[in-house]
Short mmCIF file of C-alpha atoms in Angstrom, two decimals:
data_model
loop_
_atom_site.label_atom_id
_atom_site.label_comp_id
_atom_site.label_asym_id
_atom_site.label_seq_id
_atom_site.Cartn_x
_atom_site.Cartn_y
_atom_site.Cartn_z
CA UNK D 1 0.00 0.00 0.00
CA UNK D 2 1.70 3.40 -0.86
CA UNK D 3 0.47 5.83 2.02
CA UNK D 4 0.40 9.73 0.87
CA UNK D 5 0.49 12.48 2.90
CA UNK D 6 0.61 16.25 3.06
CA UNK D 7 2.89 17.20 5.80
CA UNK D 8 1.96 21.22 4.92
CA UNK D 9 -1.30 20.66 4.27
CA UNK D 10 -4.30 21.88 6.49
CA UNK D 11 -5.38 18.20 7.69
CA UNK D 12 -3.36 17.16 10.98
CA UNK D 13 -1.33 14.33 9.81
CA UNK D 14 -2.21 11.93 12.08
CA UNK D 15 -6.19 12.37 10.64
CA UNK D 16 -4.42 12.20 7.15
CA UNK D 17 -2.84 8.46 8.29
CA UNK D 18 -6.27 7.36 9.28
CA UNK D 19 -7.45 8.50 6.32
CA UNK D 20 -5.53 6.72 3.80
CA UNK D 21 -5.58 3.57 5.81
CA UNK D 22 -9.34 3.67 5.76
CA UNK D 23 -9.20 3.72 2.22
CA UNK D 24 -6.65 1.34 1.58
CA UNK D 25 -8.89 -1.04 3.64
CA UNK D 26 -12.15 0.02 1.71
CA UNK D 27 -10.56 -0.72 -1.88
CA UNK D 28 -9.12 -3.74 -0.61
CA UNK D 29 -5.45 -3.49 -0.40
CA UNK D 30 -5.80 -3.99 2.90
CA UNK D 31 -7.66 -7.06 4.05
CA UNK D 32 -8.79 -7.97 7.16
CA UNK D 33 -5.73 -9.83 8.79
CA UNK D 34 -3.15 -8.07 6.74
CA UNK D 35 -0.16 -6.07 8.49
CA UNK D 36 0.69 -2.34 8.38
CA UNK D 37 4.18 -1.31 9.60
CA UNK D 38 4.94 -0.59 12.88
CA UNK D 39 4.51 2.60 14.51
CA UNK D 40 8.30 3.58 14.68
CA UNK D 41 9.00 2.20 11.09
CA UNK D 42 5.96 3.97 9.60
CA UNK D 43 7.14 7.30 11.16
CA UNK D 44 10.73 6.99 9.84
CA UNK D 45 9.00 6.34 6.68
CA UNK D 46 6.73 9.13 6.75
CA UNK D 47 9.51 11.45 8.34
CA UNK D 48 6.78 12.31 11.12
CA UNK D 49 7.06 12.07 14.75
CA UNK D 50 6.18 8.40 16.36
CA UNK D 51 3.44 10.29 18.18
CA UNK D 52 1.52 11.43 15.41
CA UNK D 53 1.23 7.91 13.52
CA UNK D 54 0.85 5.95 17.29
CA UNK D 55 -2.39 8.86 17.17
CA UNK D 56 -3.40 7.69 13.72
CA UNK D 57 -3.13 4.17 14.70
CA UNK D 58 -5.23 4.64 17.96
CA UNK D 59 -8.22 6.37 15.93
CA UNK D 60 -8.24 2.52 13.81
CA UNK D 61 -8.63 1.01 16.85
CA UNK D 62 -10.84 2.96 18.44
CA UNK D 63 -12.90 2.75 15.72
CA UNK D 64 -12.61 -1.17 15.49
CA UNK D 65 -11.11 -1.34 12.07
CA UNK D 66 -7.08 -1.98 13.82
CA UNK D 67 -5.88 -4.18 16.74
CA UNK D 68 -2.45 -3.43 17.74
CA UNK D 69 -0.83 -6.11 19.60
CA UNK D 70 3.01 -6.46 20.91
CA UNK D 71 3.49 -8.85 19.22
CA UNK D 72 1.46 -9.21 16.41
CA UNK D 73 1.79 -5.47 15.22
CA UNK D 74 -0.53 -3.64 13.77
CA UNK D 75 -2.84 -5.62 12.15
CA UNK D 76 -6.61 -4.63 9.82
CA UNK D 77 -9.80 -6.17 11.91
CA UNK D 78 -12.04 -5.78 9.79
CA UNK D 79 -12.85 -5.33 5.75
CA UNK D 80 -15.61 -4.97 3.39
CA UNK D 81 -16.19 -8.79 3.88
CA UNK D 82 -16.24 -8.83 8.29
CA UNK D 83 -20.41 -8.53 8.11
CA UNK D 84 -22.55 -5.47 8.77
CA UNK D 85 -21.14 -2.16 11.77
CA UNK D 86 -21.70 -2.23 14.73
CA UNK D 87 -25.25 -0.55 15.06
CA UNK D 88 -23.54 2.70 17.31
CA UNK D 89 -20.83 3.52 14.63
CA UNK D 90 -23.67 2.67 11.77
CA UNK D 91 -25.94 5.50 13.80
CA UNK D 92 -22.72 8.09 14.18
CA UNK D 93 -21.79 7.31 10.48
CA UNK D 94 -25.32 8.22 9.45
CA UNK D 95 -25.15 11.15 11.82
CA UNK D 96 -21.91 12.75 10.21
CA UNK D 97 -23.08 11.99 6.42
CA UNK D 98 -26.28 13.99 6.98
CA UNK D 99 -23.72 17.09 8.08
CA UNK D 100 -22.14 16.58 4.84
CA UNK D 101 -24.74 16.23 2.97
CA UNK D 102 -26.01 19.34 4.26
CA UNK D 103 -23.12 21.51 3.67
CA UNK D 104 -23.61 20.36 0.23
CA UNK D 105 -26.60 21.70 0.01
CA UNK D 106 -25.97 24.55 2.17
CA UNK D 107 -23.23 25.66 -0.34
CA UNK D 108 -25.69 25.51 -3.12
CA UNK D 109 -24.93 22.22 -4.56
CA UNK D 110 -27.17 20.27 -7.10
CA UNK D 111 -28.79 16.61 -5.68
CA UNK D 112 -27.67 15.51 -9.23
CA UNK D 113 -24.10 16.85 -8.71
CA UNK D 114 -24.06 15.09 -5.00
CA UNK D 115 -25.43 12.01 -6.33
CA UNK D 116 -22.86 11.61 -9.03
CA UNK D 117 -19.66 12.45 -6.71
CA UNK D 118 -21.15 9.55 -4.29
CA UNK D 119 -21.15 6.99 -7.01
CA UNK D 120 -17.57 8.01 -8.44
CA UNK D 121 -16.08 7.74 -4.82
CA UNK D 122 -17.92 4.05 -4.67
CA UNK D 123 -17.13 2.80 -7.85
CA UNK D 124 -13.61 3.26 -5.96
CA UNK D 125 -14.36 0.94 -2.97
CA UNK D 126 -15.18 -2.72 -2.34
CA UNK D 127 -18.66 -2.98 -0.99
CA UNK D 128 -20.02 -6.37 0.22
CA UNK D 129 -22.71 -7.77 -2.07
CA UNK D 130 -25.57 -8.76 0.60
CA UNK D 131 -28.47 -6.04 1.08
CA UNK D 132 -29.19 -7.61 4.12
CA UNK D 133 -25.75 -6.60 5.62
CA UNK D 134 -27.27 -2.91 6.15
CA UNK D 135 -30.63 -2.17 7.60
CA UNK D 136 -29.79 1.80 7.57
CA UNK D 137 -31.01 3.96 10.22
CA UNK D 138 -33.64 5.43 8.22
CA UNK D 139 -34.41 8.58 10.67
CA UNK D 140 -32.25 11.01 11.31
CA UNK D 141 -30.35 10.53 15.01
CA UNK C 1 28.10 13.62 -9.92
CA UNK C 2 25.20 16.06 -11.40
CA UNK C 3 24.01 13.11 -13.87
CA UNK C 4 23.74 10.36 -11.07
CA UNK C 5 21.72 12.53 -9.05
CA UNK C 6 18.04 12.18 -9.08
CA UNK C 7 16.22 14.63 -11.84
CA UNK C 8 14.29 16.25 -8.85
CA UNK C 9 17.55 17.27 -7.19
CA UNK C 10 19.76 19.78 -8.93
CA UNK C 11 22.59 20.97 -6.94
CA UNK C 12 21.03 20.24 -3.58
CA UNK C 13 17.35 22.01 -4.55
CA UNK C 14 14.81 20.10 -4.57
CA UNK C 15 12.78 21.06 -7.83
CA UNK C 16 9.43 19.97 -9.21
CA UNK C 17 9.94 17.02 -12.10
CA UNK C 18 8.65 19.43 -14.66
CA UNK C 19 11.03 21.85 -14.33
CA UNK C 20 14.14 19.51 -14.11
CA UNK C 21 14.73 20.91 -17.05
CA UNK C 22 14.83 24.28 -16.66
CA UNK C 23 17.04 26.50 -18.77
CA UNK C 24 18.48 27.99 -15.36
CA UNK C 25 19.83 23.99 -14.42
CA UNK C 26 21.01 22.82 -18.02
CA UNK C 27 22.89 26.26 -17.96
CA UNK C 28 24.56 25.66 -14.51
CA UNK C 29 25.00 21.79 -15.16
CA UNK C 30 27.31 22.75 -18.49
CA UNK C 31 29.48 25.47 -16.40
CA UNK C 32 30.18 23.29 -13.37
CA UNK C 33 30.89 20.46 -15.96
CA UNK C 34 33.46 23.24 -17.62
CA UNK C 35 34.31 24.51 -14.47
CA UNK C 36 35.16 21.45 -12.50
CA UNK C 37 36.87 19.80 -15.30
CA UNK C 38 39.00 22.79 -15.72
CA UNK C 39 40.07 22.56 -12.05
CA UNK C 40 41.13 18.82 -12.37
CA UNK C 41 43.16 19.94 -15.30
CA UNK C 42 45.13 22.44 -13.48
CA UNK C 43 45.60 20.70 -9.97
CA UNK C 44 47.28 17.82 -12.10
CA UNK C 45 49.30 20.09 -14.46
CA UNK C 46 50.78 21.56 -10.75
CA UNK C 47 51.47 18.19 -9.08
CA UNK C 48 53.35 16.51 -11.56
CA UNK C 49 55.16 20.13 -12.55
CA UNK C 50 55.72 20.11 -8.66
CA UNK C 51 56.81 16.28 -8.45
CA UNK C 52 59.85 15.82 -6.52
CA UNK C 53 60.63 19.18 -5.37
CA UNK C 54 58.03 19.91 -2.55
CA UNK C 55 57.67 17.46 0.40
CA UNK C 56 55.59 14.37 0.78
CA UNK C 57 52.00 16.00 1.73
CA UNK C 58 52.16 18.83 -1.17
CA UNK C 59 50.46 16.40 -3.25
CA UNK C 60 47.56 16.23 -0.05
CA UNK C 61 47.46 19.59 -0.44
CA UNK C 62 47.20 20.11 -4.00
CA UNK C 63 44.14 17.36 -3.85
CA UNK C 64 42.26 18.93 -0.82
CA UNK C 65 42.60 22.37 -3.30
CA UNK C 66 41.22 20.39 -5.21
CA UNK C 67 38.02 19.25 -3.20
CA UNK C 68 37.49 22.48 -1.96
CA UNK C 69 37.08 24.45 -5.72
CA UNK C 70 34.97 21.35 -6.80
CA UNK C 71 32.59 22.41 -3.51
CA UNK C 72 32.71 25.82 -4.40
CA UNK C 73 31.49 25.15 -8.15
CA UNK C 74 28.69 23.34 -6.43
CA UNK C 75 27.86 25.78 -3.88
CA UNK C 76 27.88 28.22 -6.76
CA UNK C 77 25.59 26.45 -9.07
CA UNK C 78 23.27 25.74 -5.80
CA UNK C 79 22.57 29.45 -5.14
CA UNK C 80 22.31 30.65 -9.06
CA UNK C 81 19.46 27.65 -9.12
CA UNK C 82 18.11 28.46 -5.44
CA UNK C 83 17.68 32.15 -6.36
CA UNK C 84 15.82 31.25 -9.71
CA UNK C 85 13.29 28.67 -7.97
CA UNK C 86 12.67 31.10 -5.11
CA UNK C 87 12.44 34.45 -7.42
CA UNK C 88 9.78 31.89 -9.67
CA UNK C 89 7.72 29.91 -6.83
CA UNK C 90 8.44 27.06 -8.52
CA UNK C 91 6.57 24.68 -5.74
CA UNK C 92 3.73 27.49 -5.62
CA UNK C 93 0.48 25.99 -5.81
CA UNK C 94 1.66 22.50 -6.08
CA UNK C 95 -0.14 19.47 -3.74
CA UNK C 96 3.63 18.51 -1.78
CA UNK C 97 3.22 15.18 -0.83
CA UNK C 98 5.23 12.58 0.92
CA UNK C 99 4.80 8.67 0.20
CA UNK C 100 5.42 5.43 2.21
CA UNK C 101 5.46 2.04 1.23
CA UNK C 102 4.13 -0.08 3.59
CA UNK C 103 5.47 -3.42 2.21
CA UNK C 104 8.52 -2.34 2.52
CA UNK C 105 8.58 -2.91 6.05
CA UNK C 106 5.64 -6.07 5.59
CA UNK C 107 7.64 -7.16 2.98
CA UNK C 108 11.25 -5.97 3.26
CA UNK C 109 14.17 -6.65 1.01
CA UNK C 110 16.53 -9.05 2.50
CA UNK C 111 20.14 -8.52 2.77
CA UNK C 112 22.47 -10.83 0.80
CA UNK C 113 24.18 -12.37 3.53
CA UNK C 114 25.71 -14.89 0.91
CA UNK C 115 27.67 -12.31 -0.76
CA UNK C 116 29.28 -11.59 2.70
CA UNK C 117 30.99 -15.31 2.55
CA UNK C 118 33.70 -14.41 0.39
CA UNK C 119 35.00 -11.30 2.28
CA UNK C 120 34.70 -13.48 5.89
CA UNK C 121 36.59 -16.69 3.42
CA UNK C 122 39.40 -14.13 2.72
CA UNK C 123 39.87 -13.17 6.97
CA UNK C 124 39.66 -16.83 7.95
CA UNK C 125 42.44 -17.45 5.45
CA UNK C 126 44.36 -14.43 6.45
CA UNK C 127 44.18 -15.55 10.06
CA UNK C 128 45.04 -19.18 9.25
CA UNK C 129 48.05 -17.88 7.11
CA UNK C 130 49.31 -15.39 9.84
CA UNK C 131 48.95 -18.27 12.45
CA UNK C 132 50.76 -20.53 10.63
CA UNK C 133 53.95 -18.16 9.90
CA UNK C 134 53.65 -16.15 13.22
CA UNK C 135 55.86 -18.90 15.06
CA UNK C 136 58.96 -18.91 12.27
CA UNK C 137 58.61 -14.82 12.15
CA UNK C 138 61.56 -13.08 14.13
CA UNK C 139 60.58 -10.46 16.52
CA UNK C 140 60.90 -7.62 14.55
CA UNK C 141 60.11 -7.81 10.52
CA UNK C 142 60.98 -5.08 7.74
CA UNK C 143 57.73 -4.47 6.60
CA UNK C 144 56.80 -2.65 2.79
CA UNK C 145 57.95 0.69 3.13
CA UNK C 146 61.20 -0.39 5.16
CA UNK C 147 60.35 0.40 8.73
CA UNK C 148 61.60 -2.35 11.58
CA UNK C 149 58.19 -2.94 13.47
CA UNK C 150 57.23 -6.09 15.73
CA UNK C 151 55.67 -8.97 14.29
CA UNK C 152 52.62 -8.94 16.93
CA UNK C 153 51.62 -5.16 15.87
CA UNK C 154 51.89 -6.01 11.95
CA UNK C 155 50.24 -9.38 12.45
CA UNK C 156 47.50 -8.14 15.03
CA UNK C 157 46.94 -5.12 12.37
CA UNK C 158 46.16 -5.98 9.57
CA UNK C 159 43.43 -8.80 10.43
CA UNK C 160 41.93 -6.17 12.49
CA UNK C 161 41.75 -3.85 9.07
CA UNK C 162 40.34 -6.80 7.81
CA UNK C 163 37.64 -7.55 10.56
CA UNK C 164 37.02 -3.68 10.51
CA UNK C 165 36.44 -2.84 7.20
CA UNK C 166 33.93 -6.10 7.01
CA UNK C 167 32.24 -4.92 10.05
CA UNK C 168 31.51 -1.46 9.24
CA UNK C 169 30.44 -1.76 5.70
CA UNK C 170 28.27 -4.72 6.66
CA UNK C 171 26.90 -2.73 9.41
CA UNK C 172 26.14 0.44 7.54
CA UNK C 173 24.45 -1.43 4.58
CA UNK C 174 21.93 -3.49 6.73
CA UNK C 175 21.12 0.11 8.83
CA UNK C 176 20.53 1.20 5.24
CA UNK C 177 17.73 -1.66 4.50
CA UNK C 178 16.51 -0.75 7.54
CA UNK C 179 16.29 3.17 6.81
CA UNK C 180 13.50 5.34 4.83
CA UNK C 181 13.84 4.52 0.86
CA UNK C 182 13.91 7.32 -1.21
CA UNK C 183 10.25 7.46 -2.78
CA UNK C 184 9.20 9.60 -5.83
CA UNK C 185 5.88 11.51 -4.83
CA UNK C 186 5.10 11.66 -8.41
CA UNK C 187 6.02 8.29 -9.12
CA UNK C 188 5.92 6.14 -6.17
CA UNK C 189 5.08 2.53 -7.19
CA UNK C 190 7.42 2.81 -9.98
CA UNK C 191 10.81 4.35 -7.83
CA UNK C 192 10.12 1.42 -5.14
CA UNK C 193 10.70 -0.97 -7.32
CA UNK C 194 13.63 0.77 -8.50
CA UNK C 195 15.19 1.68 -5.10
CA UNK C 196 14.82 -2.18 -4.50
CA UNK C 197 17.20 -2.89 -7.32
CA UNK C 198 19.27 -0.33 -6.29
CA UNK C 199 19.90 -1.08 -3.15
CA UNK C 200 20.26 -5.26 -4.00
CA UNK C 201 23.07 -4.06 -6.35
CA UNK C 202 24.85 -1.30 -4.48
CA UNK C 203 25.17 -4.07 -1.80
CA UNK C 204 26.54 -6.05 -3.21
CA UNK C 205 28.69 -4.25 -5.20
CA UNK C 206 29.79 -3.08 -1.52
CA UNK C 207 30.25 -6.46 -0.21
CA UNK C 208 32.44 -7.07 -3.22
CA UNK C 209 34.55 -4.07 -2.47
CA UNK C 210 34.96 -5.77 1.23
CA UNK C 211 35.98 -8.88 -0.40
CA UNK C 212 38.48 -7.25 -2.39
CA UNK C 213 39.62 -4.54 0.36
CA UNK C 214 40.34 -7.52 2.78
CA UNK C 215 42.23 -9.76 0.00
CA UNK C 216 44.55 -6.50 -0.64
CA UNK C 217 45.39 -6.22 3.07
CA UNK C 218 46.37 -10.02 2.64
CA UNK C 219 48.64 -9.43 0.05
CA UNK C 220 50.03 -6.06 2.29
CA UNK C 221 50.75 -9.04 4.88
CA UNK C 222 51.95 -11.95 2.81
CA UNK C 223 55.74 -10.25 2.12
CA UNK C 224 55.55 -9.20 5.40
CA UNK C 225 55.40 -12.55 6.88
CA UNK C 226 57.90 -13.70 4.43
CA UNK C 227 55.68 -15.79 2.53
CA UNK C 228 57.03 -14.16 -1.08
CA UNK C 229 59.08 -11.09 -1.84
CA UNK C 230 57.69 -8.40 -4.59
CA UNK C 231 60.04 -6.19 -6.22
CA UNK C 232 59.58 -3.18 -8.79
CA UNK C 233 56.12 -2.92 -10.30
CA UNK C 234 55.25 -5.93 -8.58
CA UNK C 235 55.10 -3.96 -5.20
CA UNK C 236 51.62 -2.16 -6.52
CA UNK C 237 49.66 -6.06 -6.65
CA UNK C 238 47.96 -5.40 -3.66
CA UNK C 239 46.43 -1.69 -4.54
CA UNK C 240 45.39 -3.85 -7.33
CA UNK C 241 42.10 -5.76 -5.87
CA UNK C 242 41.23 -2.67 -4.05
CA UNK C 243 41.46 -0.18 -7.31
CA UNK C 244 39.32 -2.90 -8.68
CA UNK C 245 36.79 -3.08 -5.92
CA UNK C 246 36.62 1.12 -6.46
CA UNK C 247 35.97 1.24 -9.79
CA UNK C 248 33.26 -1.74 -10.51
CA UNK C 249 31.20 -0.19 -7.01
CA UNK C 250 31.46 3.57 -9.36
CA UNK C 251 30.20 1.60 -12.37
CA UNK C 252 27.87 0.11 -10.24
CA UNK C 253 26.45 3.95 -8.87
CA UNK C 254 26.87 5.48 -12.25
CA UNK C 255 24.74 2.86 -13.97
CA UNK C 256 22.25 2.86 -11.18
CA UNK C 257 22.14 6.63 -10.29
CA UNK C 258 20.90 8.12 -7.12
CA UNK C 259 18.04 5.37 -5.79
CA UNK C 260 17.97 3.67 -9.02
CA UNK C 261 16.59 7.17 -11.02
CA UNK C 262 18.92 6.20 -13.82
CA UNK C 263 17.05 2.39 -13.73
CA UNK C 264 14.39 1.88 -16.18
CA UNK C 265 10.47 2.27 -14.67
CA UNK C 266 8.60 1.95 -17.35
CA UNK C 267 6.53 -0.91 -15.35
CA UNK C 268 2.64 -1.14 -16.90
CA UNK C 269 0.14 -0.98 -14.69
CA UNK C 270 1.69 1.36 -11.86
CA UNK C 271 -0.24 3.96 -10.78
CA UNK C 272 1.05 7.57 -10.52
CA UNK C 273 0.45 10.02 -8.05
CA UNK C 274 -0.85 13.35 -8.36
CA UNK C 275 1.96 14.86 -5.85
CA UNK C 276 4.82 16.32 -6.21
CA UNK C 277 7.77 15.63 -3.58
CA UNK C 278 7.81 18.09 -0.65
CA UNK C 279 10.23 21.09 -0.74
CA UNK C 280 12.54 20.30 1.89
CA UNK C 281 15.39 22.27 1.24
CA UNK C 282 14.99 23.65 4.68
CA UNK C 283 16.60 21.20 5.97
CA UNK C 284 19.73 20.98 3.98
CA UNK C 285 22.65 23.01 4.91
CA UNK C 286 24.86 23.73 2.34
CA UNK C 287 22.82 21.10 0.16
CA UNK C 288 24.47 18.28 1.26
CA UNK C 289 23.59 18.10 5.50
CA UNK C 290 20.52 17.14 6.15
CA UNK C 291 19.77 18.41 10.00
CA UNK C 292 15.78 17.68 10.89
CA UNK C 293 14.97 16.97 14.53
CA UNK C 294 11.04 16.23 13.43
CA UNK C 295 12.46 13.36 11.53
CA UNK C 296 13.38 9.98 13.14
CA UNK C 297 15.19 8.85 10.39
CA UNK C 298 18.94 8.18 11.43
CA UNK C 299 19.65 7.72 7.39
CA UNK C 300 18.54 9.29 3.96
CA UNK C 301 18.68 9.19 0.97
CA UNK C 302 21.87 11.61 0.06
CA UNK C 303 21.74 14.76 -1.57
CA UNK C 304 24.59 15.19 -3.92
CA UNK C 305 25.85 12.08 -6.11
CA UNK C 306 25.11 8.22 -5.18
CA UNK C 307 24.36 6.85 -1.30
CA UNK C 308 23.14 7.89 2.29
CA UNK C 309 23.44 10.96 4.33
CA UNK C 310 23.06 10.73 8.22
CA UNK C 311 20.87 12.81 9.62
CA UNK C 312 22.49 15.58 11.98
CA UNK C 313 19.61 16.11 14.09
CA UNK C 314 19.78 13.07 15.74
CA UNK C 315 22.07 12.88 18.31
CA UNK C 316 22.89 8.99 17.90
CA UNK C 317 24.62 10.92 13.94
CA UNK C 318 27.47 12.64 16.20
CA UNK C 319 28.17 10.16 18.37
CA UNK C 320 28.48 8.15 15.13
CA UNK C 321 30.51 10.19 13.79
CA UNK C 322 33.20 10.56 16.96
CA UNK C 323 32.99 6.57 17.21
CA UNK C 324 34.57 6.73 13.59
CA UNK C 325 36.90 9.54 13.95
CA UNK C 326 37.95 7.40 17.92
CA UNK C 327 38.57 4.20 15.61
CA UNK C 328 41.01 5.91 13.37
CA UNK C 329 42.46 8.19 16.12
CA UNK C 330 43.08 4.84 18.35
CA UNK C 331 44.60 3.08 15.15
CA UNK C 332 46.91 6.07 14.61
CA UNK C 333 48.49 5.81 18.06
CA UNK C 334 48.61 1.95 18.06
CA UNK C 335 50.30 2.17 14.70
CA UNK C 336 52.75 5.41 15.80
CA UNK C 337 53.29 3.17 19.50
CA UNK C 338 53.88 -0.23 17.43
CA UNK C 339 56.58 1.94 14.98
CA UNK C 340 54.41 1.80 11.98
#
């Protein structure tokens, strides 16, 4: 997986190392039981302090998609493939795509215009092929 | 040195790839080419028109002058393409980007510990030789350049060279595989696979070096402990492996360039990257010391012709550094105590 960062740019890096990592896991280069360096190599790498990747690292797990072991590294928990969310992260994840959606439309953007960015950024990912896997919210939290 | 250097680093600046060829760098590359070649001319015309009359270090001297005009012409060529990029904003409005690959610590290269056996073959059979004469030796031996000096000190010496010189360049190549590879931003899947082959060959084009460093100290020792005597011309065999050693690792780093950037890329199906590699000339003094106490890396990629820089931030780089210059201060005084 080739991880890309902006070390000037206006995202905090450590965000930025979440971010890639969630979408190296979403377009599968990352499958559930596959390695990512450790913390100390991947901040040599990245020419960043340890702190700021062992902060990227810690959002993954938090968020159930990394477990970070001693000895086993830093290994992905969960893919496209692990089954549906858990129902509280499918709730928050419905939560913060209704705030984007709504700046969208707060900024004067078209439905049309949302609807095609949406399917251009999923044609990108893996998605599991069950409809049952997701039984959406449907109301807004 | 210019042409081994990667396209995205002229002279120490760090440039975008689409303006690697900028009029300002093909300008400066010809005049340092002119200028440098120029000085060689002249520092040889005055050592061999000075041969024989001034004493043994004028030659040093007239070398070191050397060195120090070649720096100038690059510190010269630096600034004229500095001032240009800066006066231009050449990195204005581009996305600066810096790229990891994570299989190259889930799937790292591995060292080519075979290609240490011949360089360990040649010390075992140095230190079976010198065992083996060591009890016929009389105390004291002339040794090549006609100084009386015990047997123990030559003996002890040069397997210690030996042992050294295996050690350190060993050492330093597998911190190297261990170290941050030099990744294109613009071009990262394709430069991987490049620095890979890189560094696979500049190993072991290294490790050959060792090989052939250790089997020149053996022939140093072999007159020494009377084994054969070489007269005349014949008294220049043992530069001989090392010369060769020299030359095949520079063929090696010319043909390679800096990270493998002189390495064909052209691999289908590699995506590229929309980035452009970060501006970090900051952190360069001079263009060729890299000093960043953000950065963990011990070793990089360096700036200026073919290898690794350490990085001065770090404190672990100077203590480095006075373990090197202890080793060759503690050598000096053993050789100077021993009579050598």
């Amino acid at each position: 997986m080739l991880l890309s960062i902006e070390p000037d740019g206006p995202v905090p890096i450590y965000q930025q190392i979440r971010d890639r990592i969630v979408e190296a896991i979403a377009r599968g280069r990352q499958p559930a039981g596959s390695a990512l360096p450790p913390i100390r190599q991947l901040a040599v790498d990245l020419g960043v302090n340890f702190h700021t990747v062992n902060k990227g690292y810690d959002l993954l797990r938090q968020e159930g998609l990394l477990r970070l072991g001693r000895k086993s590294g830093a290994v992905v928990r969960r893919d496209a493939g692990s089954g549906p969310p858990d129902p509280a992260w499918a709730r928050d994840w419905t939560g913060r795509l209704r705030t984007l959606l709504a700046e969208a439309a707060a900024q004067g953007m078209p439905a049309i215009g949302i609807v095609g960015e949406c399917e251009a950024a999923m044609a990108d990912f893996a998605f599991p092929a069950a409809a049952e896997a997701w039984q959406g919210s449907g109301s807004p939290p | 040195m210019p042409a081994v250097t990667r396209p995205t680093v002229q002279f120490g600046v760090r440039v975008p790839r689409e303006r690697a060829g900028a009029p300002v760098i093909r300008r400066e590359r010809r005049a340092y080419y002119w200028r440098t070649a120029a000085i060689g001319v002249c520092c040889t015309l005055v050592a061999v028109a000075t041969r024989g009359y001034g004493s043994w270090w004028l030659s040093k001297i007239i070398l070191l002058l050397e060195l120090a005009a070649d720096l100038g012409c690059f510190w010269v060529a630096r600034r004229k393409i500095a001032a240009v990029k800066n006066a231009d904003g050449w990195f204005a409005g581009l996305r600066q980007t810096v790229v990891a690959d994570t299989s190259w610590r889930t799937d790292p290269p591995r060292f080519p510990v075979r290609w240490l056996v011949p360089a360990l073959a040649v010390l075992a059979a140095t230190a079976a030789i010198g065992a083996l004469r060591y009890p016929g030796l009389p105390a004291h031996i002339v040794n090549g350049s006609g100084h009386r000096v015990p047997k123990a000190a030559v003996s002890i010496l040069i397997v210690a060279g030996q042992l050294y010189f295996t050690a350190v360049y060993s050492g330093l190549m597998l911190i190297v595989y261990r170290s941050r590879p030099d990744v294109d931003a613009a071009d990262p899947a394709a430069s991987m696979l490049r620095y890979r082959r890189f560094l696979a060959a500049l190993t072991r084009a290294l490790l050959t070096l060792v090989t052939l460093i250790d089997t020149s100290l053996l022939l140093v020792a072999l007159p020494d402990w009377q084994v054969y005597r070489l007269s005349g011309i014949g008294r220049a065999l043992p530069v001989l492996p090392f010369a060769a050693g020299v030359l095949l690792l520079a063929a090696v780093a010319a043909r390679a360039g800096q990270g493998g950037s002189r390495l064909n890329g052209n691999v289908r199906g590699l995506a590229r990257a929309a980035g452009t590699d970060r501006d970090d000339d900051r952190f360069w003094k001079a263009g060729l010391l890299y000093v960043n106490r953000d950065d963990p890396a011990l070793v990089v990629g360096a700036r200026f012709g073919v290898g690794w820089a350490l990085n001065f931030g770090k404190p672990v780089a100077w203590l480095f550094i006075a373990g090197f210059v202890a080793w060759w201060a503690a050598l000096a005084v053993l050789g100077a105590a021993a009579g050598i």
